């Protein structure tokens, strides 16, 4: 949603399982535990064309080989600049949760929920959506991205210029740390060595996880898209503004895109090379917002897709949005037939120059 307080490409949905109860509702004592569908790897390479629906979307041939026991056709993977998705499972999500951060660590799902006076961090049961533990934040703190670093959870704030640290698993506040990273706090993720932070613009910050000092500043840039120079002339390549909630996924940095200050909202996720800032591909998640309740559908610029969580152990990929009452377990489908013009036409990235509105 706004921080002022702050044709779809969806593929066929997998067969539905047992209907899920609303988030927060506990199961009756005599109900047997649900049978879970085996997790599908969101980045499995295409070893046999007969099973080519589940794919690794990567341009890096070495990464493709590492994840493909049978060896994927490299040309096919390189052409998969755009991916669509299949929904394998629908999971309850707290409907009043203004999702700003989502991550999985040691099998536990953590969520950061925003809005002044309502911000909190919580651990969540991945089957029922029930809150396991939570900590409310001060009224003047607006929750943003989160990441587990060692034995603590780290949380950004929107405009307060502080990082909050919490103990695990009880989420008790340990300390507030003043920081100077960017103009605002938005997305946060880590590869285990470096923190990656976005700030509403096109910048990607490499941050020391011990000191919170900025070590490097890059520009998130897609060389395949058409841009506009300062003088208004067309250019090759464009900067990507408003990269929001972040997640580290099999060696790539994934980011929801919310060009809020450019007056638009996107249902696409950028796949970023964190070492260079280059966008190496996109996932088009259009169609998920249309599944939400009417209140959310009526305000698509506020209740946006915002939340990616990836379990490295099971390769389960979860996505959700702000005030959505559903979370989705998804797997990807490469679309080598789609060109950069598809992203320009359907992903609502705002003005190529990053010009602000309002």
mmCIF file of C-alpha atoms in Angstrom:
data_model
loop_
_atom_site.group_PDB
_atom_site.id
_atom_site.type_symbol
_atom_site.label_atom_id
_atom_site.label_comp_id
_atom_site.label_asym_id
_atom_site.label_seq_id
_atom_site.Cartn_x
_atom_site.Cartn_y
_atom_site.Cartn_z
ATOM 1 C CA UNK A 1 0.000 0.000 0.000
ATOM 2 C CA UNK A 2 1.024 3.554 -0.217
ATOM 3 C CA UNK A 3 3.534 4.767 2.291
ATOM 4 C CA UNK A 4 1.394 7.845 2.581
ATOM 5 C CA UNK A 5 0.359 6.000 5.640
ATOM 6 C CA UNK A 6 3.249 5.002 3.278
ATOM 7 C CA UNK A 7 -3.915 -9.321 -19.827
ATOM 8 C CA UNK A 8 -2.516 -11.455 -16.813
ATOM 9 C CA UNK A 9 0.158 -14.096 -17.390
ATOM 10 C CA UNK A 10 -1.016 -16.454 -14.678
ATOM 11 C CA UNK A 11 -0.809 -20.157 -15.484
ATOM 12 C CA UNK A 12 -3.135 -22.979 -14.533
ATOM 13 C CA UNK A 13 -3.536 -23.490 -10.819
ATOM 14 C CA UNK A 14 -2.613 -26.887 -9.430
ATOM 15 C CA UNK A 15 -5.485 -29.038 -8.050
ATOM 16 C CA UNK A 16 -6.837 -27.641 -4.800
ATOM 17 C CA UNK A 17 -6.285 -29.475 -1.572
ATOM 18 C CA UNK A 18 -8.422 -29.517 1.546
ATOM 19 C CA UNK A 19 -10.027 -26.049 2.080
ATOM 20 C CA UNK A 20 -8.017 -24.027 4.559
ATOM 21 C CA UNK A 21 -9.505 -22.342 7.585
ATOM 22 C CA UNK A 22 -9.181 -18.549 8.030
ATOM 23 C CA UNK A 23 -5.906 -17.247 9.425
ATOM 24 C CA UNK A 24 -5.902 -17.401 13.202
ATOM 25 C CA UNK A 25 -8.534 -20.119 13.509
ATOM 26 C CA UNK A 26 -7.217 -23.160 15.356
ATOM 27 C CA UNK A 27 -8.097 -26.699 14.157
ATOM 28 C CA UNK A 28 -10.500 -28.871 16.130
ATOM 29 C CA UNK A 29 -8.660 -31.378 18.367
ATOM 30 C CA UNK A 30 -9.935 -34.408 16.440
ATOM 31 C CA UNK A 31 -8.851 -33.177 13.023
ATOM 32 C CA UNK A 32 -5.874 -35.084 11.571
ATOM 33 C CA UNK A 33 -2.907 -33.001 10.447
ATOM 34 C CA UNK A 34 -3.067 -31.814 6.829
ATOM 35 C CA UNK A 35 -1.243 -33.739 4.178
ATOM 36 C CA UNK A 36 1.145 -31.404 2.417
ATOM 37 C CA UNK A 37 1.964 -31.629 -1.217
ATOM 38 C CA UNK A 38 5.667 -32.171 -1.828
ATOM 39 C CA UNK A 39 7.428 -28.860 -2.198
ATOM 40 C CA UNK A 40 8.393 -27.950 -5.726
ATOM 41 C CA UNK A 41 11.693 -26.229 -6.309
ATOM 42 C CA UNK A 42 11.058 -22.751 -7.670
ATOM 43 C CA UNK A 43 14.386 -22.839 -9.487
ATOM 44 C CA UNK A 44 14.616 -26.433 -10.808
ATOM 45 C CA UNK A 45 16.328 -26.535 -14.181
ATOM 46 C CA UNK A 46 14.688 -28.135 -17.211
ATOM 47 C CA UNK A 47 16.503 -31.421 -17.676
ATOM 48 C CA UNK A 48 13.826 -33.085 -19.845
ATOM 49 C CA UNK A 49 11.564 -31.115 -22.138
ATOM 50 C CA UNK A 50 8.571 -33.258 -21.161
ATOM 51 C CA UNK A 51 8.803 -31.745 -17.684
ATOM 52 C CA UNK A 52 9.804 -28.304 -18.838
ATOM 53 C CA UNK A 53 6.981 -26.558 -16.982
ATOM 54 C CA UNK A 54 8.937 -26.242 -13.755
ATOM 55 C CA UNK A 55 12.005 -24.204 -14.470
ATOM 56 C CA UNK A 56 15.046 -22.438 -13.288
ATOM 57 C CA UNK A 57 14.904 -18.950 -14.724
ATOM 58 C CA UNK A 58 18.526 -18.003 -15.008
ATOM 59 C CA UNK A 59 20.935 -16.545 -17.479
ATOM 60 C CA UNK A 60 23.957 -17.864 -15.634
ATOM 61 C CA UNK A 61 24.947 -21.116 -17.356
ATOM 62 C CA UNK A 62 27.117 -22.237 -14.424
ATOM 63 C CA UNK A 63 24.230 -21.765 -11.979
ATOM 64 C CA UNK A 64 21.957 -23.725 -14.308
ATOM 65 C CA UNK A 65 24.415 -26.621 -14.505
ATOM 66 C CA UNK A 66 24.847 -26.647 -10.726
ATOM 67 C CA UNK A 67 21.112 -27.033 -10.165
ATOM 68 C CA UNK A 68 20.381 -29.433 -13.003
ATOM 69 C CA UNK A 69 21.369 -33.062 -12.394
ATOM 70 C CA UNK A 70 20.703 -33.879 -16.040
ATOM 71 C CA UNK A 71 22.107 -30.665 -17.495
ATOM 72 C CA UNK A 72 19.569 -28.134 -18.754
ATOM 73 C CA UNK A 73 19.632 -26.810 -22.334
ATOM 74 C CA UNK A 74 21.582 -23.626 -21.764
ATOM 75 C CA UNK A 75 20.032 -21.764 -24.676
ATOM 76 C CA UNK A 76 16.530 -22.318 -23.305
ATOM 77 C CA UNK A 77 17.503 -20.969 -19.893
ATOM 78 C CA UNK A 78 19.217 -17.937 -21.369
ATOM 79 C CA UNK A 79 16.034 -17.097 -23.251
ATOM 80 C CA UNK A 80 13.957 -17.257 -20.048
ATOM 81 C CA UNK A 81 14.210 -13.548 -19.294
ATOM 82 C CA UNK A 82 10.547 -13.680 -18.212
ATOM 83 C CA UNK A 83 8.925 -16.304 -15.993
ATOM 84 C CA UNK A 84 5.291 -16.898 -15.120
ATOM 85 C CA UNK A 85 4.106 -19.102 -12.280
ATOM 86 C CA UNK A 86 1.904 -21.943 -11.086
ATOM 87 C CA UNK A 87 0.140 -21.877 -7.713
ATOM 88 C CA UNK A 88 0.706 -25.166 -5.885
ATOM 89 C CA UNK A 89 -0.978 -24.225 -2.591
ATOM 90 C CA UNK A 90 -2.931 -21.408 -0.987
ATOM 91 C CA UNK A 91 -2.044 -20.603 2.618
ATOM 92 C CA UNK A 92 -4.010 -18.329 4.994
ATOM 93 C CA UNK A 93 -2.516 -14.894 5.654
ATOM 94 C CA UNK A 94 -3.556 -12.384 8.315
ATOM 95 C CA UNK A 95 -5.896 -10.051 6.437
ATOM 96 C CA UNK A 96 -4.987 -6.885 8.344
ATOM 97 C CA UNK A 97 -1.239 -7.465 8.015
ATOM 98 C CA UNK A 98 0.343 -4.673 5.962
ATOM 99 C CA UNK A 99 3.213 -6.855 4.786
ATOM 100 C CA UNK A 100 6.551 -5.045 4.531
ATOM 101 C CA UNK A 101 9.000 -7.893 5.019
ATOM 102 C CA UNK A 102 8.912 -11.686 4.761
ATOM 103 C CA UNK A 103 11.620 -14.276 5.332
ATOM 104 C CA UNK A 104 12.152 -17.900 6.332
ATOM 105 C CA UNK A 105 14.961 -19.010 8.651
ATOM 106 C CA UNK A 106 15.458 -22.510 10.080
ATOM 107 C CA UNK A 107 11.980 -23.433 8.861
ATOM 108 C CA UNK A 108 10.238 -20.526 10.621
ATOM 109 C CA UNK A 109 8.365 -17.840 8.700
ATOM 110 C CA UNK A 110 8.799 -14.256 9.931
ATOM 111 C CA UNK A 111 6.807 -11.230 8.827
ATOM 112 C CA UNK A 112 7.183 -7.480 9.299
ATOM 113 C CA UNK A 113 3.900 -5.541 9.182
ATOM 114 C CA UNK A 114 3.802 -1.777 8.665
ATOM 115 C CA UNK A 115 1.669 1.349 9.225
ATOM 116 C CA UNK A 116 2.192 3.859 12.005
ATOM 117 C CA UNK A 117 0.628 2.657 15.238
ATOM 118 C CA UNK A 118 0.186 -0.861 13.879
ATOM 119 C CA UNK A 119 3.708 -1.960 13.023
ATOM 120 C CA UNK A 120 4.966 -5.248 14.404
ATOM 121 C CA UNK A 121 7.226 -8.203 13.751
ATOM 122 C CA UNK A 122 5.902 -11.732 14.162
ATOM 123 C CA UNK A 123 6.627 -15.400 13.592
ATOM 124 C CA UNK A 124 3.936 -17.265 11.677
ATOM 125 C CA UNK A 125 2.768 -20.865 11.410
ATOM 126 C CA UNK A 126 3.252 -21.754 7.756
ATOM 127 C CA UNK A 127 0.199 -24.037 7.589
ATOM 128 C CA UNK A 128 -2.499 -22.125 9.464
ATOM 129 C CA UNK A 129 -1.243 -18.537 9.196
ATOM 130 C CA UNK A 130 -1.566 -18.317 12.985
ATOM 131 C CA UNK A 131 0.768 -15.854 14.752
ATOM 132 C CA UNK A 132 3.200 -17.707 17.012
ATOM 133 C CA UNK A 133 4.984 -14.752 18.606
ATOM 134 C CA UNK A 134 4.898 -11.010 17.959
ATOM 135 C CA UNK A 135 6.292 -7.715 19.190
ATOM 136 C CA UNK A 136 4.618 -4.354 18.625
ATOM 137 C CA UNK A 137 6.739 -1.383 17.641
ATOM 138 C CA UNK A 138 6.712 2.197 18.877
ATOM 139 C CA UNK A 139 4.005 4.374 17.355
ATOM 140 C CA UNK A 140 6.515 6.506 15.446
ATOM 141 C CA UNK A 141 8.188 3.479 13.826
ATOM 142 C CA UNK A 142 6.907 2.192 10.495
ATOM 143 C CA UNK A 143 8.048 -1.396 9.934
ATOM 144 C CA UNK A 144 9.914 -2.319 6.766
ATOM 145 C CA UNK A 145 12.120 -5.180 5.520
ATOM 146 C CA UNK A 146 13.478 -7.948 7.762
ATOM 147 C CA UNK A 147 16.242 -10.526 7.681
ATOM 148 C CA UNK A 148 17.611 -13.114 10.099
ATOM 149 C CA UNK A 149 21.302 -12.488 10.775
ATOM 150 C CA UNK A 150 22.954 -15.099 12.980
ATOM 151 C CA UNK A 151 20.890 -15.486 16.135
ATOM 152 C CA UNK A 152 18.885 -12.278 15.741
ATOM 153 C CA UNK A 153 16.272 -10.767 13.466
ATOM 154 C CA UNK A 154 17.052 -7.371 11.924
ATOM 155 C CA UNK A 155 14.304 -4.954 10.876
ATOM 156 C CA UNK A 156 14.411 -1.703 8.913
ATOM 157 C CA UNK A 157 12.196 1.288 9.615
ATOM 158 C CA UNK A 158 10.792 3.526 6.911
ATOM 159 C CA UNK A 159 11.838 7.052 7.902
ATOM 160 C CA UNK A 160 13.199 6.747 11.454
ATOM 161 C CA UNK A 161 16.784 5.918 10.323
ATOM 162 C CA UNK A 162 17.095 3.141 12.876
ATOM 163 C CA UNK A 163 17.529 -0.616 12.625
ATOM 164 C CA UNK A 164 15.817 -2.783 15.234
ATOM 165 C CA UNK A 165 17.305 -6.053 16.454
ATOM 166 C CA UNK A 166 15.230 -8.844 18.034
ATOM 167 C CA UNK A 167 16.105 -12.056 19.837
ATOM 168 C CA UNK A 168 15.050 -15.381 18.390
ATOM 169 C CA UNK A 169 12.709 -17.145 18.623
ATOM 170 C CA UNK A 170 10.798 -14.942 21.098
ATOM 171 C CA UNK A 171 11.226 -11.666 19.131
ATOM 172 C CA UNK A 172 12.102 -9.551 22.133
ATOM 173 C CA UNK A 173 13.591 -6.171 21.212
ATOM 174 C CA UNK A 174 17.323 -6.143 21.891
ATOM 175 C CA UNK A 175 18.345 -2.675 20.724
ATOM 176 C CA UNK A 176 17.747 0.209 18.321
ATOM 177 C CA UNK A 177 20.709 1.165 16.161
ATOM 178 C CA UNK A 178 20.876 4.568 14.401
ATOM 179 C CA UNK A 179 21.885 4.099 10.754
ATOM 180 C CA UNK A 180 22.579 6.181 7.668
ATOM 181 C CA UNK A 181 22.000 3.903 4.691
ATOM 182 C CA UNK A 182 19.743 5.667 2.193
ATOM 183 C CA UNK A 183 16.933 8.169 1.967
ATOM 184 C CA UNK A 184 14.457 5.638 3.437
ATOM 185 C CA UNK A 185 14.382 2.026 4.606
ATOM 186 C CA UNK A 186 12.591 -0.361 2.222
ATOM 187 C CA UNK A 187 13.852 -3.839 1.340
ATOM 188 C CA UNK A 188 16.318 -6.020 3.261
ATOM 189 C CA UNK A 189 17.916 -9.383 2.454
ATOM 190 C CA UNK A 190 21.211 -11.188 2.954
ATOM 191 C CA UNK A 191 23.355 -13.838 1.300
ATOM 192 C CA UNK A 192 24.877 -14.740 4.682
ATOM 193 C CA UNK A 193 27.764 -12.289 4.306
ATOM 194 C CA UNK A 194 26.308 -8.959 3.205
ATOM 195 C CA UNK A 195 23.056 -7.127 3.874
ATOM 196 C CA UNK A 196 21.303 -5.763 0.794
ATOM 197 C CA UNK A 197 19.119 -2.694 1.294
ATOM 198 C CA UNK A 198 16.891 -0.573 -0.962
ATOM 199 C CA UNK A 199 15.592 2.909 -0.211
ATOM 200 C CA UNK A 200 12.710 3.654 -2.684
ATOM 201 C CA UNK A 201 14.960 4.818 -5.534
ATOM 202 C CA UNK A 202 17.130 2.758 -7.865
ATOM 203 C CA UNK A 203 19.980 2.270 -5.385
ATOM 204 C CA UNK A 204 21.133 -1.074 -4.014
ATOM 205 C CA UNK A 205 23.263 -0.787 -0.879
ATOM 206 C CA UNK A 206 25.764 -3.384 0.297
ATOM 207 C CA UNK A 207 25.793 -3.069 4.090
ATOM 208 C CA UNK A 208 28.050 -4.581 6.745
ATOM 209 C CA UNK A 209 25.842 -6.849 8.934
ATOM 210 C CA UNK A 210 27.856 -6.066 12.085
ATOM 211 C CA UNK A 211 28.246 -2.295 11.839
ATOM 212 C CA UNK A 212 25.447 -1.342 9.387
ATOM 213 C CA UNK A 213 27.980 0.743 7.484
ATOM 214 C CA UNK A 214 27.459 1.072 3.731
ATOM 215 C CA UNK A 215 30.248 -0.722 1.880
ATOM 216 C CA UNK A 216 29.036 -0.195 -1.678
ATOM 217 C CA UNK A 217 26.254 1.559 -3.577
ATOM 218 C CA UNK A 218 25.067 0.200 -6.921
ATOM 219 C CA UNK A 219 22.279 1.128 -9.323
ATOM 220 C CA UNK A 220 19.573 -1.413 -10.098
ATOM 221 C CA UNK A 221 19.531 -1.379 -13.869
ATOM 222 C CA UNK A 222 18.023 -3.493 -16.635
ATOM 223 C CA UNK A 223 20.125 -3.245 -19.819
ATOM 224 C CA UNK A 224 17.397 -4.881 -21.924
ATOM 225 C CA UNK A 225 14.691 -2.303 -21.309
ATOM 226 C CA UNK A 226 14.345 1.018 -23.079
ATOM 227 C CA UNK A 227 15.169 4.101 -21.045
ATOM 228 C CA UNK A 228 15.135 7.877 -21.347
ATOM 229 C CA UNK A 229 18.159 10.125 -20.897
ATOM 230 C CA UNK A 230 18.249 13.374 -18.940
ATOM 231 C CA UNK A 231 17.675 15.256 -22.170
ATOM 232 C CA UNK A 232 14.647 13.106 -23.001
ATOM 233 C CA UNK A 233 16.309 11.070 -25.730
ATOM 234 C CA UNK A 234 15.784 7.277 -25.814
ATOM 235 C CA UNK A 235 18.522 5.125 -24.325
ATOM 236 C CA UNK A 236 19.312 1.432 -24.122
ATOM 237 C CA UNK A 237 18.738 0.210 -20.599
ATOM 238 C CA UNK A 238 16.816 1.766 -17.727
ATOM 239 C CA UNK A 239 17.153 2.094 -13.987
ATOM 240 C CA UNK A 240 14.543 0.279 -11.898
ATOM 241 C CA UNK A 241 12.955 2.417 -9.190
ATOM 242 C CA UNK A 242 11.013 1.373 -6.106
ATOM 243 C CA UNK A 243 12.495 -2.089 -5.548
ATOM 244 C CA UNK A 244 10.811 -2.997 -2.291
ATOM 245 C CA UNK A 245 10.703 -6.224 -0.258
ATOM 246 C CA UNK A 246 13.788 -8.359 -0.982
ATOM 247 C CA UNK A 247 14.676 -12.045 -0.754
ATOM 248 C CA UNK A 248 17.807 -14.062 -1.497
ATOM 249 C CA UNK A 249 16.814 -16.934 -3.817
ATOM 250 C CA UNK A 250 19.434 -19.462 -4.967
ATOM 251 C CA UNK A 251 22.183 -16.929 -5.566
ATOM 252 C CA UNK A 252 19.941 -14.156 -6.865
ATOM 253 C CA UNK A 253 18.441 -11.124 -5.157
ATOM 254 C CA UNK A 254 14.712 -10.945 -5.844
ATOM 255 C CA UNK A 255 12.754 -7.766 -5.277
ATOM 256 C CA UNK A 256 9.130 -6.727 -5.433
ATOM 257 C CA UNK A 257 8.819 -3.525 -7.442
ATOM 258 C CA UNK A 258 6.677 -0.672 -6.120
ATOM 259 C CA UNK A 259 7.413 2.636 -7.925
ATOM 260 C CA UNK A 260 5.307 4.501 -5.377
ATOM 261 C CA UNK A 261 6.914 7.870 -5.974
ATOM 262 C CA UNK A 262 6.387 7.442 -9.710
ATOM 263 C CA UNK A 263 2.664 7.003 -9.059
ATOM 264 C CA UNK A 264 2.283 3.351 -9.970
ATOM 265 C CA UNK A 265 2.470 -0.204 -8.607
ATOM 266 C CA UNK A 266 3.790 -3.393 -10.166
ATOM 267 C CA UNK A 267 2.873 -7.067 -9.933
ATOM 268 C CA UNK A 268 6.299 -8.107 -11.187
ATOM 269 C CA UNK A 269 9.406 -9.240 -9.304
ATOM 270 C CA UNK A 270 12.909 -8.341 -10.471
ATOM 271 C CA UNK A 271 15.706 -10.909 -10.331
ATOM 272 C CA UNK A 272 18.907 -9.014 -9.625
ATOM 273 C CA UNK A 273 22.602 -9.818 -9.738
ATOM 274 C CA UNK A 274 23.535 -8.413 -6.329
ATOM 275 C CA UNK A 275 27.210 -8.037 -7.269
ATOM 276 C CA UNK A 276 26.470 -5.647 -10.139
ATOM 277 C CA UNK A 277 22.914 -4.374 -9.674
ATOM 278 C CA UNK A 278 21.954 -5.714 -13.105
ATOM 279 C CA UNK A 279 18.457 -7.117 -13.531
ATOM 280 C CA UNK A 280 18.848 -10.563 -15.091
ATOM 281 C CA UNK A 281 15.173 -11.441 -15.380
ATOM 282 C CA UNK A 282 11.610 -10.967 -14.209
ATOM 283 C CA UNK A 283 8.765 -12.987 -12.713
ATOM 284 C CA UNK A 284 5.315 -11.802 -13.780
ATOM 285 C CA UNK A 285 2.931 -12.473 -10.880
ATOM 286 C CA UNK A 286 -0.085 -10.756 -12.416
ATOM 287 C CA UNK A 287 -3.285 -12.555 -11.490
ATOM 288 C CA UNK A 288 -2.632 -12.992 -7.766
ATOM 289 C CA UNK A 289 -3.969 -9.555 -6.847
ATOM 290 C CA UNK A 290 -7.181 -10.362 -8.729
ATOM 291 C CA UNK A 291 -7.753 -13.297 -6.332
ATOM 292 C CA UNK A 292 -7.990 -11.032 -3.283
ATOM 293 C CA UNK A 293 -11.124 -9.787 -1.537
ATOM 294 C CA UNK A 294 -12.908 -6.733 -2.921
ATOM 295 C CA UNK A 295 -11.372 -4.282 -0.427
ATOM 296 C CA UNK A 296 -7.901 -5.138 -1.730
ATOM 297 C CA UNK A 297 -8.880 -5.233 -5.402
ATOM 298 C CA UNK A 298 -10.419 -1.756 -5.123
ATOM 299 C CA UNK A 299 -7.099 -0.264 -4.037
ATOM 300 C CA UNK A 300 -4.417 -1.943 -6.163
ATOM 301 C CA UNK A 301 -1.921 0.910 -5.709
ATOM 302 C CA UNK A 302 -2.075 0.475 -1.931
ATOM 303 C CA UNK A 303 -2.460 -3.247 -1.314
ATOM 304 C CA UNK A 304 0.304 -4.364 -3.600
ATOM 305 C CA UNK A 305 2.179 -7.610 -4.075
ATOM 306 C CA UNK A 306 4.901 -7.341 -1.416
ATOM 307 C CA UNK A 307 6.409 -10.371 0.231
ATOM 308 C CA UNK A 308 8.754 -13.124 -0.961
ATOM 309 C CA UNK A 309 9.991 -15.903 1.318
ATOM 310 C CA UNK A 310 12.233 -18.735 0.165
ATOM 311 C CA UNK A 311 13.094 -21.850 2.176
ATOM 312 C CA UNK A 312 16.564 -22.953 1.082
ATOM 313 C CA UNK A 313 16.119 -26.403 2.628
ATOM 314 C CA UNK A 314 12.904 -27.339 0.799
ATOM 315 C CA UNK A 315 13.014 -24.799 -2.072
ATOM 316 C CA UNK A 316 9.529 -23.715 -1.155
ATOM 317 C CA UNK A 317 8.709 -20.241 -2.474
ATOM 318 C CA UNK A 318 5.962 -18.154 -0.846
ATOM 319 C CA UNK A 319 4.542 -14.824 -2.026
ATOM 320 C CA UNK A 320 1.877 -12.514 -0.606
ATOM 321 C CA UNK A 321 0.867 -8.855 -0.470
ATOM 322 C CA UNK A 322 -0.191 -6.003 1.774
ATOM 323 C CA UNK A 323 -3.429 -6.855 3.582
ATOM 324 C CA UNK A 324 -3.912 -9.939 1.443
ATOM 325 C CA UNK A 325 -5.764 -12.751 3.209
ATOM 326 C CA UNK A 326 -3.879 -15.384 1.213
ATOM 327 C CA UNK A 327 -0.285 -16.434 0.749
ATOM 328 C CA UNK A 328 0.732 -18.605 -2.176
ATOM 329 C CA UNK A 329 3.204 -21.433 -2.597
ATOM 330 C CA UNK A 330 4.348 -21.080 -6.184
ATOM 331 C CA UNK A 331 6.717 -22.571 -8.704
ATOM 332 C CA UNK A 332 8.003 -20.903 -11.811
ATOM 333 C CA UNK A 333 7.506 -21.452 -15.516
ATOM 334 C CA UNK A 334 10.095 -20.000 -17.902
ATOM 335 C CA UNK A 335 8.669 -18.051 -20.816
ATOM 336 C CA UNK A 336 11.464 -17.815 -23.400
ATOM 337 C CA UNK A 337 8.847 -16.635 -25.881
ATOM 338 C CA UNK A 338 8.396 -13.313 -24.051
ATOM 339 C CA UNK A 339 10.632 -10.338 -24.791
ATOM 340 C CA UNK A 340 11.580 -7.219 -22.779
ATOM 341 C CA UNK A 341 8.650 -5.428 -24.421
ATOM 342 C CA UNK A 342 6.399 -7.658 -22.305
ATOM 343 C CA UNK A 343 7.901 -6.186 -19.133
ATOM 344 C CA UNK A 344 7.654 -2.642 -20.477
ATOM 345 C CA UNK A 345 3.993 -3.147 -21.362
ATOM 346 C CA UNK A 346 2.707 -5.102 -18.361
ATOM 347 C CA UNK A 347 4.887 -4.448 -15.306
ATOM 348 C CA UNK A 348 4.003 -0.797 -14.585
ATOM 349 C CA UNK A 349 7.536 0.354 -13.798
ATOM 350 C CA UNK A 350 6.798 4.075 -13.904
ATOM 351 C CA UNK A 351 8.518 6.682 -16.053
ATOM 352 C CA UNK A 352 11.887 5.410 -17.360
ATOM 353 C CA UNK A 353 13.641 8.509 -16.006
ATOM 354 C CA UNK A 354 12.365 7.853 -12.483
ATOM 355 C CA UNK A 355 10.520 11.173 -12.539
ATOM 356 C CA UNK A 356 8.426 11.592 -9.404
ATOM 357 C CA UNK A 357 4.782 12.595 -9.390
ATOM 358 C CA UNK A 358 2.825 14.567 -6.827
#
